[in-house]
Coordinates of N, CA and C and ligand atoms in Angstrom, one line a residue:
M11 N -21.7 -1.4 -43.9 CA -23.3 -1.4 -44.2 C -24.1 -0.5 -43.1
S12 N -24.8 0.7 -43.6 CA -25.5 1.4 -42.7 C -26.7 0.6 -42.3
A13 N -27.3 0.9 -41.3 CA -28.6 0.3 -40.6 C -29.6 0.8 -41.4
T14 N -30.8 0.4 -41.8 CA -32.0 0.6 -42.3 C -32.6 2.0 -41.6
R15 N -33.0 2.7 -42.7 CA -33.4 4.1 -42.2 C -34.9 4.1 -42.1
L16 N -35.1 4.5 -40.8 CA -36.9 4.9 -40.5 C -37.2 6.0 -41.1
I17 N -36.4 7.0 -41.2 CA -36.8 8.6 -41.3 C -36.6 8.5 -42.7
H18 N -37.2 9.2 -44.0 CA -36.7 9.4 -45.2 C -35.4 10.5 -44.7
P19 N -34.2 10.4 -45.7 CA -33.3 11.7 -45.2 C -33.6 12.9 -45.6
L20 N -34.7 13.4 -46.5 CA -35.0 14.7 -46.5 C -35.8 14.9 -45.4
S21 N -36.7 14.2 -44.8 CA -37.3 14.9 -43.6 C -36.3 15.1 -42.3
E22 N -35.0 14.3 -42.4 CA -34.4 14.3 -41.5 C -33.5 16.1 -41.7
F23 N -33.1 16.1 -43.0 CA -32.6 17.5 -43.6 C -33.5 18.6 -43.2
N24 N -34.7 18.4 -43.0 CA -35.6 19.7 -42.8 C -36.3 19.5 -41.5
A25 N -35.4 18.8 -40.6 CA -35.9 18.6 -39.1 C -36.2 20.0 -38.3
E26 N -35.1 21.0 -38.8 CA -35.5 21.8 -37.6 C -36.2 22.8 -38.0
I27 N -36.7 23.0 -39.6 CA -37.4 24.1 -40.0 C -38.9 23.5 -40.3
P28 N -39.8 23.9 -39.6 CA -41.1 23.8 -39.6 C -41.6 23.5 -41.2
L29 N -42.3 22.8 -41.5 CA -42.8 22.5 -42.6 C -43.7 24.0 -43.5
E30 N -44.4 24.7 -42.6 CA -45.1 25.5 -43.3 C -43.7 26.9 -43.7
E31 N -43.0 26.8 -42.7 CA -41.7 28.0 -43.0 C -41.1 27.6 -44.3
D32 N -41.0 26.4 -44.4 CA -40.3 25.9 -45.9 C -41.6 26.7 -47.0
G33 N -42.3 26.1 -47.1 CA -43.4 26.5 -48.0 C -43.6 27.9 -48.3
L34 N -43.5 28.8 -47.1 CA -43.7 30.1 -47.1 C -42.3 30.6 -48.0
F35 N -41.2 30.1 -47.6 CA -39.8 30.7 -48.2 C -39.8 30.0 -49.4
E36 N -40.4 28.9 -50.1 CA -40.4 28.7 -51.4 C -41.2 29.3 -52.2
R37 N -42.4 29.7 -51.4 CA -43.2 30.6 -52.3 C -42.6 32.1 -52.6
I38 N -41.9 32.6 -51.6 CA -41.0 33.7 -51.7 C -40.1 33.6 -53.0
A39 N -39.4 32.1 -52.7 CA -38.3 32.3 -53.7 C -38.7 32.1 -55.5
C40 N -40.0 31.7 -55.2 CA -40.6 31.3 -56.6 C -40.8 32.6 -57.4
G41 N -41.6 33.7 -56.3 CA -41.9 34.8 -56.7 C -40.7 35.2 -57.5
I42 N -39.7 35.8 -56.5 CA -38.4 36.4 -57.0 C -37.8 35.7 -58.1
E43 N -38.1 34.5 -58.3 CA -37.4 33.9 -59.2 C -37.9 34.1 -60.7
S44 N -39.7 33.9 -60.6 CA -40.6 34.3 -61.9 C -40.4 35.7 -62.3
Q45 N -41.0 36.6 -61.1 CA -41.2 37.8 -61.5 C -40.4 38.9 -60.8
G46 N -39.5 38.6 -60.0 CA -38.8 39.8 -59.3 C -39.5 40.4 -58.0
Y47 N -40.9 39.8 -57.8 CA -41.6 40.3 -56.8 C -42.3 39.4 -56.3
V48 N -42.7 39.4 -55.1 CA -43.9 38.5 -54.3 C -44.8 39.5 -53.4
I49 N -46.2 39.2 -53.5 CA -47.1 39.9 -52.5 C -47.7 38.7 -52.0
L50 N -48.0 38.6 -50.5 CA -48.3 37.7 -49.7 C -49.0 38.3 -48.5
P51 N -50.3 38.3 -49.0 CA -51.3 38.8 -47.8 C -50.9 37.9 -46.3
A52 N -51.3 38.4 -45.1 CA -51.3 37.3 -43.7 C -50.3 36.5 -44.1
A53 N -49.0 36.7 -44.3 CA -48.2 35.7 -44.5 C -47.0 35.5 -43.4
L54 N -46.9 36.7 -42.7 CA -45.7 36.9 -41.9 C -46.0 35.8 -40.6
P55 N -45.4 34.9 -40.0 CA -45.9 34.2 -39.4 C -46.3 34.6 -37.7
H56 N -47.3 34.3 -37.2 CA -47.7 35.1 -36.2 C -46.8 35.2 -35.1
P57 N -46.1 34.3 -34.5 CA -45.0 34.4 -33.4 C -44.1 35.4 -33.8
V58 N -43.6 35.7 -34.7 CA -43.0 36.9 -35.4 C -43.6 38.1 -35.7
A59 N -44.7 37.6 -35.8 CA -45.3 39.5 -35.9 C -45.5 40.1 -34.7
D60 N -46.2 38.9 -33.7 CA -46.5 39.2 -32.4 C -45.1 39.8 -31.5
S61 N -43.6 39.2 -32.0 CA -42.7 39.7 -31.6 C -42.5 41.2 -32.1
L62 N -42.8 41.3 -33.0 CA -42.5 42.8 -33.8 C -43.4 44.0 -33.4
V63 N -44.6 43.8 -32.9 CA -45.5 44.5 -32.0 C -45.3 44.7 -30.4
R64 N -44.7 43.6 -30.0 CA -44.5 44.0 -28.5 C -42.9 44.9 -28.5
Y65 N -41.8 44.9 -29.3 CA -40.8 45.5 -29.5 C -41.2 46.9 -30.0
L66 N -41.9 47.1 -31.0 CA -42.8 48.6 -31.3 C -43.4 49.0 -30.1
S67 N -44.0 48.5 -29.4 CA -44.6 48.9 -28.2 C -43.9 49.2 -27.0
L68 N -42.7 48.7 -27.5 CA -41.6 49.2 -26.0 C -40.9 50.5 -26.4
L69 N -41.2 50.9 -27.6 CA -40.5 52.3 -28.2 C -41.4 53.4 -28.2
E70 N -40.6 54.5 -27.6 CA -41.4 55.5 -27.3 C -41.6 56.5 -28.7
E71 N -42.4 57.2 -28.7 CA -42.6 57.8 -30.3 C -41.1 58.6 -30.7
E72 N -40.5 59.1 -29.4 CA -39.4 60.2 -29.4 C -38.4 59.3 -30.0
R73 N -38.0 58.0 -29.8 CA -37.2 57.3 -30.5 C -37.0 57.3 -32.2
F74 N -38.1 57.6 -32.4 CA -38.4 57.5 -34.1 C -37.7 58.9 -34.7
H75 N -36.9 59.1 -35.8 CA -36.9 60.2 -36.1 C -37.4 60.5 -37.6
Q76 N -37.1 61.6 -37.9 CA -37.7 62.2 -39.4 C -36.9 61.2 -40.5
A77 N -37.3 60.4 -41.1 CA -36.5 59.7 -41.9 C -36.0 60.8 -43.6
R78 N -34.7 60.1 -43.5 CA -33.8 61.0 -45.1 C -34.0 60.1 -45.9
I79 N -33.5 60.6 -47.1 CA -33.3 60.2 -48.1 C -31.8 60.6 -48.6
G80 N -31.2 59.1 -49.4 CA -29.7 59.1 -49.8 C -29.2 58.3 -48.6
R81 N -27.9 58.1 -48.8 CA -27.0 57.1 -48.0 C -26.0 58.1 -47.5
G82 N -25.3 57.7 -46.5 CA -24.0 58.1 -45.9 C -24.0 59.7 -46.0
L83 N -23.2 60.2 -46.4 CA -22.8 61.8 -46.3 C -23.9 62.4 -47.0
E84 N -24.6 62.0 -47.7 CA -25.6 62.2 -48.9 C -26.8 62.6 -48.3
Q85 N -27.1 62.0 -47.0 CA -28.7 61.9 -46.5 C -29.2 63.5 -46.3
D86 N -30.5 63.4 -46.6 CA -31.0 64.9 -46.3 C -32.3 64.8 -46.3
R87 N -33.0 65.3 -45.2 CA -34.4 65.1 -44.9 C -35.4 65.8 -45.9
N88 N -36.2 65.3 -46.6 CA -36.8 66.2 -47.9 C -38.4 65.7 -47.5
P89 N -39.3 66.7 -46.7 CA -40.4 66.5 -46.7 C -41.5 66.4 -47.7
F90 N -41.0 66.8 -49.1 CA -42.0 66.7 -50.3 C -41.6 65.2 -50.7
I91 N -40.8 64.5 -50.6 CA -40.4 63.2 -51.0 C -41.2 62.3 -50.1
R92 N -40.4 62.2 -48.4 CA -40.9 61.3 -47.5 C -41.4 62.1 -46.2
R93 N -42.5 61.8 -45.5 CA -42.8 62.3 -44.4 C -42.6 60.9 -43.0
D94 N -42.5 60.2 -43.2 CA -42.6 59.3 -42.4 C -41.3 59.4 -41.4
K95 N -41.6 58.9 -40.1 CA -40.7 58.7 -38.7 C -40.1 57.1 -38.9
I96 N -39.0 56.9 -38.7 CA -38.2 55.8 -38.6 C -37.4 55.3 -37.3
Y97 N -37.5 54.2 -36.9 CA -36.4 53.4 -35.9 C -35.6 52.5 -36.3
W98 N -34.7 52.8 -36.6 CA -33.7 51.5 -37.0 C -33.3 50.5 -35.9
M99 N -34.1 49.0 -36.3 CA -34.0 48.2 -35.2 C -32.5 47.5 -34.7
D100 N -32.4 47.2 -33.6 CA -31.2 47.1 -33.0 C -30.9 45.2 -33.2
D101 N -30.4 44.9 -33.7 CA -30.5 43.3 -33.9 C -29.8 42.8 -32.6
A102 N -29.3 43.2 -31.5 CA -28.8 43.1 -30.4 C -30.0 43.0 -29.2
H103 N -30.9 43.7 -29.4 CA -32.2 44.0 -28.7 C -33.0 42.5 -28.5
P104 N -33.5 42.2 -27.5 CA -34.0 40.5 -27.3 C -35.2 40.8 -27.9
G105 N -35.8 41.9 -27.5 CA -37.1 41.6 -28.5 C -37.3 41.6 -30.3
A106 N -36.1 41.9 -30.4 CA -35.9 41.5 -31.9 C -35.0 40.5 -32.4
S107 N -35.0 39.5 -31.4 CA -34.3 38.1 -32.0 C -35.3 37.6 -32.9
Q108 N -36.5 37.5 -32.6 CA -37.3 36.2 -33.5 C -37.2 36.9 -35.1
W109 N -37.5 38.4 -35.0 CA -37.5 38.6 -36.4 C -36.2 38.9 -37.0
F110 N -35.1 39.1 -36.5 CA -33.9 38.3 -37.0 C -33.3 37.3 -37.3
D111 N -33.8 36.4 -36.7 CA -33.6 34.9 -36.7 C -34.4 34.6 -38.1
W112 N -35.8 35.2 -38.1 CA -36.2 34.5 -39.0 C -35.9 35.3 -40.6
T113 N -35.5 36.3 -40.6 CA -35.0 36.9 -41.6 C -33.8 36.2 -41.7
T114 N -33.1 35.8 -41.2 CA -31.8 35.0 -41.4 C -32.2 33.8 -41.9
R115 N -32.8 32.9 -41.5 CA -33.4 31.7 -42.1 C -33.8 32.0 -43.8
L116 N -34.5 33.1 -43.6 CA -35.2 33.5 -45.4 C -33.8 33.9 -46.3
K117 N -33.1 34.3 -45.6 CA -31.9 34.8 -46.0 C -30.8 33.8 -46.8
L118 N -31.0 32.6 -46.0 CA -30.1 30.9 -46.3 C -30.8 30.7 -46.9
Y119 N -32.2 30.4 -47.1 CA -33.2 29.8 -47.9 C -32.9 30.5 -49.4
L120 N -33.0 31.9 -49.4 CA -32.4 32.4 -50.6 C -31.5 31.9 -51.4
N121 N -30.5 32.2 -50.6 CA -28.9 31.9 -51.2 C -29.1 30.5 -51.6
R122 N -29.6 30.0 -50.9 CA -29.3 28.1 -51.4 C -30.1 28.2 -52.6
R123 N -31.7 28.9 -52.6 CA -32.3 28.5 -54.0 C -31.8 29.1 -54.8
L124 N -31.4 30.6 -54.9 CA -31.5 31.3 -55.8 C -29.9 31.9 -56.2
F125 N -29.0 31.6 -55.4 CA -27.7 32.1 -55.4 C -27.6 33.4 -55.2
L126 N -28.0 34.2 -54.4 CA -28.4 35.4 -54.4 C -27.1 36.2 -53.7
G127 N -26.1 35.4 -53.0 CA -25.2 35.7 -52.2 C -25.6 36.9 -51.0
L128 N -26.7 37.0 -50.5 CA -27.4 37.9 -49.9 C -26.4 37.7 -48.3
F129 N -25.8 38.6 -47.9 CA -24.4 38.7 -46.4 C -25.5 39.5 -45.4
S130 N -25.8 40.4 -45.2 CA -26.4 41.0 -44.3 C -28.0 41.7 -44.5
F131 N -28.5 41.9 -43.4 CA -30.0 42.4 -43.2 C -30.2 43.4 -42.5
E132 N -30.8 44.6 -42.9 CA -31.1 45.8 -41.8 C -32.3 46.2 -42.2
S133 N -33.1 46.4 -41.1 CA -34.3 46.9 -41.0 C -34.8 47.9 -40.5
H134 N -36.0 48.9 -40.7 CA -36.6 49.6 -39.6 C -38.2 49.8 -39.2
F135 N -38.4 50.2 -38.4 CA -39.8 50.4 -38.3 C -40.0 51.8 -39.0
A136 N -41.3 51.7 -39.3 CA -41.7 53.1 -40.2 C -43.1 53.5 -39.4
L137 N -43.2 54.7 -39.0 CA -44.8 55.5 -38.6 C -45.0 56.3 -39.4
Y138 N -46.3 56.6 -40.3 CA -46.7 57.2 -41.1 C -47.8 57.8 -40.4
H139 N -47.9 59.0 -40.0 CA -49.1 59.8 -39.5 C -50.2 60.0 -40.5
P140 N -51.1 60.2 -40.0 CA -52.4 60.5 -41.2 C -51.6 61.7 -42.2
G141 N -51.7 61.2 -43.4 CA -51.4 62.3 -44.3 C -49.9 62.0 -44.9
D142 N -49.1 61.5 -43.9 CA -47.6 61.1 -44.5 C -47.7 60.2 -45.4
F143 N -46.8 60.3 -46.7 CA -46.4 59.7 -47.7 C -45.1 59.5 -47.8
Y144 N -44.8 58.8 -49.0 CA -43.4 58.4 -49.5 C -43.7 58.6 -51.0
K145 N -42.9 59.3 -51.6 CA -43.0 59.3 -53.4 C -42.6 58.4 -54.0
K146 N -43.0 58.2 -55.1 CA -42.6 57.2 -55.9 C -40.8 57.0 -56.1
H147 N -40.2 56.0 -55.5 CA -38.8 55.8 -55.5 C -38.4 54.1 -55.6
L148 N -37.0 54.3 -55.7 CA -36.4 53.0 -56.1 C -35.5 53.0 -54.8
D149 N -35.2 51.7 -54.1 CA -34.6 51.6 -52.7 C -33.2 51.5 -53.0
A150 N -32.9 51.2 -54.4 CA -31.4 51.0 -54.6 C -30.8 51.5 -56.1
F151 N -30.1 52.1 -56.1 CA -29.7 52.5 -57.6 C -28.5 51.7 -58.0
R152 N -28.6 51.0 -59.2 CA -27.5 50.1 -59.8 C -25.9 50.5 -59.5
G153 N -25.5 49.7 -59.1 CA -24.0 49.9 -59.0 C -23.6 51.2 -57.7
E154 N -24.5 51.6 -56.9 CA -24.4 52.6 -56.0 C -24.9 52.1 -54.4
S155 N -25.3 51.1 -54.7 CA -25.9 50.4 -53.4 C -25.6 49.1 -53.3
N156 N -25.7 48.2 -52.4 CA -25.5 47.2 -51.9 C -27.0 46.5 -51.6
R157 N -28.0 47.4 -51.8 CA -29.3 46.6 -51.4 C -29.6 45.4 -52.8
V158 N -30.0 44.5 -52.2 CA -30.4 43.6 -53.6 C -32.3 43.3 -53.3
L159 N -32.3 43.0 -52.2 CA -34.1 42.8 -51.9 C -34.2 43.3 -50.6
T160 N -35.8 44.1 -51.0 CA -36.7 44.9 -50.2 C -37.7 43.6 -49.6
L161 N -38.1 44.0 -48.5 CA -39.0 42.9 -47.5 C -39.8 44.2 -46.6
V162 N -41.0 44.0 -47.0 CA -41.9 45.2 -46.2 C -42.8 44.5 -45.7
T163 N -43.4 44.4 -44.3 CA -44.2 43.8 -43.7 C -45.2 44.7 -42.9
Y164 N -46.3 44.4 -42.4 CA -46.9 45.7 -41.6 C -47.9 45.2 -40.6
L165 N -48.0 46.1 -39.6 CA -48.4 45.5 -38.2 C -49.4 46.4 -37.6
N166 N -50.4 47.0 -39.2 CA -51.8 47.7 -38.6 C -53.1 46.2 -38.6
M167 N -53.6 46.4 -37.3 CA -54.8 45.7 -37.1 C -56.0 46.4 -37.8
G168 N -56.6 45.6 -38.2 CA -58.0 46.2 -38.4 C -58.1 47.3 -39.6
W169 N -57.0 47.0 -40.5 CA -57.0 48.0 -41.7 C -58.4 47.9 -42.9
E170 N -58.7 49.2 -42.8 CA -60.0 49.1 -43.9 C -59.7 49.4 -45.4
P171 N -60.4 48.7 -46.3 CA -59.6 49.4 -47.5 C -59.7 50.8 -47.9
G172 N -60.8 51.5 -47.2 CA -61.0 52.9 -47.4 C -59.8 54.0 -47.0
Q173 N -59.3 53.3 -45.8 CA -58.2 54.3 -45.2 C -57.0 54.5 -45.8
G174 N -56.8 54.0 -47.0 CA -55.5 54.7 -47.9 C -54.2 53.9 -47.3
G175 N -53.0 54.4 -47.5 CA -51.8 54.1 -47.0 C -51.6 52.9 -47.8
E176 N -51.9 52.8 -49.0 CA -51.4 51.7 -49.9 C -49.9 51.6 -50.1
L177 N -49.6 50.5 -50.3 CA -47.9 50.9 -51.2 C -48.4 50.2 -52.7
V178 N -47.7 51.5 -53.6 CA -48.4 51.1 -55.0 C -47.0 50.8 -55.4
V179 N -47.0 49.5 -56.1 CA -45.7 49.0 -56.5 C -46.1 49.2 -58.5
Y180 N -44.8 49.7 -59.2 CA -44.8 49.6 -60.2 C -44.2 48.9 -61.2
A181 N -44.0 48.7 -62.4 CA -43.7 47.6 -63.3 C -42.0 48.4 -63.4
P182 N -40.8 47.3 -63.4 CA -39.7 47.9 -63.4 C -39.6 48.8 -65.0
D183 N -40.3 48.3 -66.1 CA -39.9 49.1 -67.6 C -40.9 49.9 -68.0
D184 N -42.1 49.8 -68.0 CA -43.0 50.6 -68.5 C -43.5 51.5 -67.5
G185 N -43.3 51.2 -66.1 CA -44.0 52.0 -65.1 C -45.1 51.9 -64.7
D186 N -45.9 51.0 -65.5 CA -47.4 50.6 -65.2 C -47.6 50.1 -63.7
E187 N -48.6 50.3 -63.0 CA -49.0 50.0 -61.9 C -48.9 48.5 -61.8
I188 N -48.4 47.6 -60.9 CA -48.6 46.2 -60.8 C -49.5 46.1 -59.4
S189 N -49.5 46.7 -58.7 CA -50.3 46.5 -57.5 C -50.5 47.5 -56.5
K190 N -51.8 47.4 -56.0 CA -51.6 48.4 -54.6 C -52.0 47.7 -53.5
V191 N -51.2 47.7 -52.4 CA -51.0 46.7 -51.5 C -51.6 47.5 -50.1
V192 N -52.7 47.0 -49.6 CA -53.5 47.2 -48.3 C -52.2 46.8 -47.2
P193 N -51.8 47.8 -46.3 CA -51.1 47.8 -45.2 C -51.6 46.8 -44.1
A194 N -52.2 45.7 -44.3 CA -52.9 45.0 -43.2 C -51.8 44.3 -42.8
F195 N -52.3 43.8 -41.4 CA -51.4 43.3 -40.5 C -50.9 41.9 -41.1
G196 N -49.7 41.6 -41.3 CA -48.7 40.5 -41.7 C -48.9 40.0 -43.1
T197 N -49.2 41.3 -43.9 CA -49.0 41.1 -45.5 C -47.5 41.4 -45.6
M198 N -46.8 40.6 -46.5 CA -45.8 41.0 -46.8 C -45.3 41.2 -48.5
V199 N -44.5 42.0 -48.8 CA -44.3 42.6 -49.9 C -42.9 42.4 -50.0
I200 N -42.4 41.4 -51.2 CA -41.2 41.2 -51.3 C -40.4 41.8 -53.0
F201 N -39.4 42.2 -53.1 CA -38.9 42.9 -54.3 C -37.6 43.2 -54.5
L202 N -37.0 43.1 -55.9 CA -35.5 43.5 -56.2 C -35.5 44.8 -56.2
S203 N -34.8 45.3 -55.0 CA -34.5 46.5 -54.5 C -33.9 47.5 -55.7
E204 N -33.3 47.0 -56.7 CA -33.0 48.1 -58.0 C -34.1 48.1 -59.0
E205 N -34.9 47.2 -59.3 CA -36.1 47.2 -59.9 C -37.3 47.9 -60.1
F206 N -38.0 47.7 -58.8 CA -39.4 48.1 -58.7 C -39.5 49.7 -57.8
P207 N -39.9 50.3 -58.8 CA -40.3 51.7 -58.1 C -41.5 51.5 -57.0
H208 N -41.7 52.3 -56.1 CA -42.9 52.0 -55.4 C -43.1 53.4 -54.8
E209 N -44.3 53.4 -54.1 CA -44.4 54.8 -53.1 C -45.8 54.2 -52.2
V210 N -45.7 55.0 -51.2 CA -46.7 54.8 -49.9 C -47.8 56.0 -50.1
L211 N -48.9 55.8 -50.4 CA -50.1 56.7 -50.5 C -50.3 57.1 -48.9
A212 N -50.8 58.5 -48.9 CA -51.5 58.8 -47.4 C -52.5 58.2 -47.0
A213 N -52.2 58.0 -45.5 CA -53.7 57.3 -45.0 C -54.2 58.4 -44.2
D214 N -55.6 57.9 -43.6 CA -56.0 58.6 -42.5 C -55.9 58.2 -41.0
R215 N -55.2 57.1 -41.1 CA -54.7 57.0 -39.9 C -53.3 56.5 -39.4
D216 N -52.7 56.2 -38.3 CA -51.1 56.2 -38.4 C -51.3 54.5 -38.9
R217 N -50.0 54.5 -39.5 CA -49.6 53.4 -40.6 C -48.2 52.9 -39.9
Y218 N -48.0 51.7 -39.4 CA -46.7 50.9 -39.3 C -46.6 49.9 -40.0
S219 N -45.0 50.0 -40.5 CA -44.8 48.8 -41.5 C -43.2 48.8 -40.6
V220 N -42.7 47.7 -41.1 CA -41.2 47.5 -41.3 C -40.8 47.4 -42.8
A221 N -39.7 48.0 -42.7 CA -39.1 47.8 -44.1 C -37.4 47.2 -44.0
G222 N -37.2 46.4 -44.8 CA -35.9 45.9 -44.3 C -35.3 45.8 -45.8
W223 N -33.7 45.7 -45.9 CA -33.1 45.2 -46.9 C -31.9 43.7 -46.9
F224 N -31.9 43.3 -47.5 CA -30.9 42.3 -47.7 C -30.0 42.6 -48.9
R225 N -28.5 42.3 -48.4 CA -27.4 43.3 -49.0 C -26.5 42.3 -49.1
I226 N -25.6 42.5 -50.3 CA -24.5 41.8 -50.4 C -23.3 42.2 -49.8
N227 N -22.6 41.5 -49.9 CA -21.2 42.3 -49.2 C -20.9 43.8 -49.4
G228 N -20.6 44.8 -49.2 CA -19.9 45.8 -49.8 C -19.0 46.3 -49.3
S229 N -17.9 45.4 -48.7 CA -16.9 45.9 -48.4 C -16.0 46.8 -49.1
I230 N -15.5 48.2 -49.0 CA -15.0 48.6 -49.7 C -13.8 49.5 -49.0
N231 N -12.7 50.1 -49.8 CA -11.5 51.1 -49.1 C -11.2 50.2 -48.0
R232 N -11.1 49.0 -47.6 CA -10.8 48.5 -46.2 C -11.9 48.7 -45.0
Q233 N -13.0 49.4 -45.3 CA -14.2 49.7 -44.5 C -15.1 48.4 -44.9
I234 N -15.2 47.8 -43.2 CA -15.9 46.6 -43.6 C -17.7 46.8 -43.9
D235 N -18.0 46.5 -44.9 CA -19.5 46.3 -45.0 C -20.1 48.0 -44.6
P236 N -20.0 48.9 -45.2 CA -20.1 50.4 -44.6 C -21.6 50.5 -44.3
P237 N -21.9 51.1 -43.1 CA -23.6 51.0 -42.8 C -24.5 52.2 -44.2
R238 N -25.5 51.8 -44.0 CA -26.6 52.7 -44.5 C -26.3 53.7 -44.7
Ligands
OGA14 C1 -39.4 52.5 -47.8 C2 -40.7 52.0 -48.2 C3 -42.7 50.8 -48.1 C4 -43.8 51.0 -46.7 O1 -39.0 52.6 -46.4 O2 -38.2 52.3 -48.5 O3 -41.1 51.8 -49.3 O4 -45.0 50.3 -47.3 N1 -41.5 51.6 -47.4 O5 -43.7 51.3 -45.7
MN15 MN1 -38.6 52.2 -50.5

């Protein structure tokens, strides 16, 4: 016979995860489950956002390079499609640990809740100078990529609605505009990478975002999970 429990087993199970984090993860899971995307203003937890800002502030602009389109050997610069500069985050960098810990917990939650089989996560900072844009695109093409879920968040303090730079998200089927997201600090957008076309409109100030992709295991030809 076991002793009388003073703590409900469920609260023991969740002991290491703060309740607000579970609440946020559940809102993300519900959004993905019911509509394939979710937009959450001011949702990125402050300690995670602050650590990203610190990491970003350590990087000189020279470390950013012109973003390319495509994958692997077919990558190409195309200034008519995208003009942002990116920096792939290093998951071994101490400044990135909060971010990667948090995205790992989110990945585990979504796998448990939605059986997505997410395996790895990669992400970059993106810097859009005034006038820079990223035309309407998909992050993954069916059968050609192992990107399942896109996560975008923003690090811009005091963004005014008139300053442009919105992320426009389009519906999978008819291409109708679903939402124009202001890239305000801590706003998060998560969507199925193969389903939702989206674009970044030009802004009149520097615009910082973090874009990341949860991937399924894409090991092929004895090459282990080939890089982006
Ligand atoms: C991308 C992207 C959106 C954003 O990098 O693929 O769509 O708002 N980014 O920065
Ligand atoms: Mn994209």
